[in-house]
């Protein structure tokens, strides 16, 4: 699944029980093998806005593995079963049943059987039921509406079952390890089309208005992968995946022109993955439909044969949608296609091990896409480091971070497993295994062995390690330690280490400690060490392990520094850890950067920057006491000569956090931004407003990042050029699609006619139906520095007529509260004054929003405002939960402002002078970085 997470605080969830006594789990005594599901969706659903009923019948064939006197299965409280009938398959005898006992907490029905079921015998359980379509949750089997090109209200029904929502559509054994064949039919109005995982086998008349579409049986698979959609959508066929295996992209018909990119890029990605897995897609299923849904809770979902997407994740307009959306469409497709093997064919046995699905999908979303002819120049392997690994390290730096294999039991706990850990960290650990401990060829053999051995089964991590271990060279493991033990230190424990390098003549001494932003822990890891010294800088590309730093031991590498002035650890940042240098090594590294930055590999420059920002950010009472921001900035002076994308990306990630905390318009925030503008002169000169080259993806991403930040940090030249572009746009000229986001934002931030500019852009919003464009406009509008206008914008999010979709509600809000100090304050005031309307529009919106906004509060005034909210009963518990963290953030900001002020006071005079540019609160997340918050 591709999950959209909206920026906010990380919640800490308690965990429930263990498998043996977990009341949310079904016993393994009954094993389903086949479901025949017949669903009837009446025509009223598609014409009457308030009609939500449907009915169905499911026949479940199961076998008895150990003695049982009852049948337990899942269904939601909205599924009302009118009758159960049990038959023994062998002689078709009806077995009497007692009425079901239903427990709505566990969503488990228990049906006592009058006589004990025979072990090894097969039975068929038939359930007739009625149910209610979901709506707001956009999960289970749900109804969704949109307005078509002729202004008609249209309705469709669709599914989203991962992780625990198949039970909302039909009674089933709703756990990933219960794999079965699903044979579906759907009765629906004749003028609509039904799609499901497999091709349809028949369309039969029921009456004048209703037909029944029947589908081929699916391969053996988990319930969460079943999908069906009934709509009036149309499809575009692409190149067949192979002869007889059609590939199509489907959506609202008016989006037809925007399907082309997905149509073109899908088949090449599929072929690369067939090479990686050494398996044909068509081994299990003989068609692939991709469908864009106007309302969809996840970003995308890998249902076998019918992948569902948000419109922004699949549809791309060559004239209007930006290059970063083009990149993300390709990567979401690659992610979902990876799941056809990792997840669908071989499935995590339980959600504890979700990284077995999502880690691979996140990994190959970069590394398979990178292997296609179309995308091989995009450097996606490098994007992986700054977009995934560095983000994982950050999330994995708190005492509450969970281990990859942490247990989950309740639906909210399971939902929380769809996290940065399972995705980014899972992928980063796989990346470390492949590039540091193994090599590409042996890694491929290992995962092919894994796919062969566990095909159509479910797995636990040990299965993967055993397959990989067959191909690991002993020489690349620590002595007397097996592969599993090495890897378990990364997957069964939370966190990651910081390795400290100390110089001792020509030797280096290495020690490790778990890195935490605050707090302390004794956890240690098996850390594979690679390094490069100044004498031998071609080593940077060699990521193969050279030595192991073991738990409970320090490591000395003799003579490492012979004839060398500096050393960099962790080549290409392929290992999942941070590196801290002692004072003399740090000074040497800094001198090297200032003198000849290109001597140090570009990805390691990004690593040094990312590590340094996080060391400075950490609580110095427990960690890294010698890393002040002053020390980091002292190193950042080298940026005067930095013109590469990835180091700058790491800088902007660091700046986003720092500036949002200390306040963009605080004295120190303004000083810092001005200083950044000076440091950016060289890189600014490598990109220009006029040198546009969309075929060069890396150039384009760098161009947009640098121009948007230059404008945001207050560079007058940048602001002037952006305003000229916007003025021409108002006169009817077009804007380069990649410039839109920061041109809208800059123009709104520096507008002299806020109300009119706001109305102009909102008009554009209403005119376009292209979702990427709508989100870009809202992101731009959020930059305005006017409380009244911001409130007008927020008001539109709860107005049905304005077309902010339910799925985008939280995203739109995040654009606003993340856009600066005043905006965050405005959001909080708006929630206070409109909490009832908000809750009516979107369930529990008010409390969710307060929690999310709190992450962006940074002053005493904000804290007071937050405290005043607790006078309203419904906010009491929320405020209680987040007040301390918010106060800590404010305290942190006060301390850091001092540190920063000291740096600027002691620096050259030009860092202090002048206030030529007046800085206004600016956006925290420029659009290219906004994609960071999209989780696969
Ligand atoms: C629409 O469905 C609702 C719920 O079943 C029903 O109460 C209402 O009468 C229906 N409206 C029309 C116009 O049929
Ligand atoms: C079918 O099998 C059940 C259980 O083994 C047995 O009790 C029953 O008599 C059988 N019925 C027929 C019609 O053979
Ligand atoms: C579900 O079962 C648990 C444990 O037996 C019980 O405490 C709880 O009240 C039940 N809930 C419902 C809604 O029946
Ligand atoms: C993009 O613009 C060109 C030239 O105006 C036009 O021919 C083409 O149809 C447009 N493409 C889409 C997808 O709208
Ligand atoms: C390893 O080195 C660190 C830092 O120099 C030191 O604190 C620690 O005691 C050493 N540990 C061992 C096992 O020698
Ligand atoms: C655009 O970039 C591509 C790929 O880097 C390059 O081959 C091409 O020459 C560039 N075109 C222009 C006009 O600079
Ligand atoms: Zn996924």
mmCIF file of N, CA, C and O in Angstrom, residues 1 10 25 128 270 277 360 605 636 789 811:
data_model
loop_
_atom_site.group_PDB
_atom_site.id
_atom_site.type_symbol
_atom_site.label_atom_id
_atom_site.label_comp_id
_atom_site.label_asym_id
_atom_site.label_seq_id
_atom_site.Cartn_x
_atom_site.Cartn_y
_atom_site.Cartn_z
ATOM 1 N N UNK A 1 0.858 -1.178 0.000
ATOM 2 C CA UNK A 1 0.000 0.000 0.000
ATOM 3 C C UNK A 1 0.896 1.229 0.000
ATOM 4 O O UNK A 1 1.982 1.210 0.538
ATOM 5 N N UNK A 10 4.259 12.254 16.255
ATOM 6 C CA UNK A 10 4.231 10.794 16.229
ATOM 7 C C UNK A 10 3.492 10.321 17.475
ATOM 8 O O UNK A 10 3.810 10.726 18.587
ATOM 9 N N UNK A 25 -7.192 -12.343 17.054
ATOM 10 C CA UNK A 25 -6.756 -13.300 16.039
ATOM 11 C C UNK A 25 -7.677 -14.516 16.012
ATOM 12 O O UNK A 25 -8.282 -14.896 17.009
ATOM 13 N N UNK A 128 -25.604 -15.649 4.254
ATOM 14 C CA UNK A 128 -26.372 -14.623 3.522
ATOM 15 C C UNK A 128 -26.367 -13.382 4.399
ATOM 16 O O UNK A 128 -26.592 -13.475 5.601
ATOM 17 N N UNK A 270 7.196 -3.387 -15.245
ATOM 18 C CA UNK A 270 6.805 -4.775 -14.981
ATOM 19 C C UNK A 270 7.862 -5.734 -15.507
ATOM 20 O O UNK A 270 8.216 -6.710 -14.852
ATOM 21 N N UNK A 277 12.828 -10.768 -10.256
ATOM 22 C CA UNK A 277 12.248 -11.885 -9.504
ATOM 23 C C UNK A 277 12.440 -13.209 -10.229
ATOM 24 O O UNK A 277 12.234 -14.270 -9.649
ATOM 25 N N UNK A 360 10.455 -4.179 0.764
ATOM 26 C CA UNK A 360 10.814 -4.516 -0.618
ATOM 27 C C UNK A 360 10.164 -3.561 -1.617
ATOM 28 O O UNK A 360 10.791 -3.131 -2.583
ATOM 29 N N UNK A 605 28.803 13.822 1.123
ATOM 30 C CA UNK A 605 28.609 15.219 1.545
ATOM 31 C C UNK A 605 27.186 15.378 2.099
ATOM 32 O O UNK A 605 26.969 16.018 3.124
ATOM 33 N N UNK A 636 29.056 24.384 7.178
ATOM 34 C CA UNK A 636 28.196 24.726 6.033
ATOM 35 C C UNK A 636 28.755 25.886 5.186
ATOM 36 O O UNK A 636 28.300 26.110 4.072
ATOM 37 N N UNK A 789 -7.445 36.139 5.062
ATOM 38 C CA UNK A 789 -7.485 35.360 3.826
ATOM 39 C C UNK A 789 -7.199 33.891 4.119
ATOM 40 O O UNK A 789 -7.835 32.996 3.549
ATOM 41 N N UNK A 811 -4.480 17.011 4.091
ATOM 42 C CA UNK A 811 -3.331 17.507 3.332
ATOM 43 C C UNK A 811 -3.418 19.019 3.147
ATOM 44 O O UNK A 811 -2.444 19.739 3.347
#
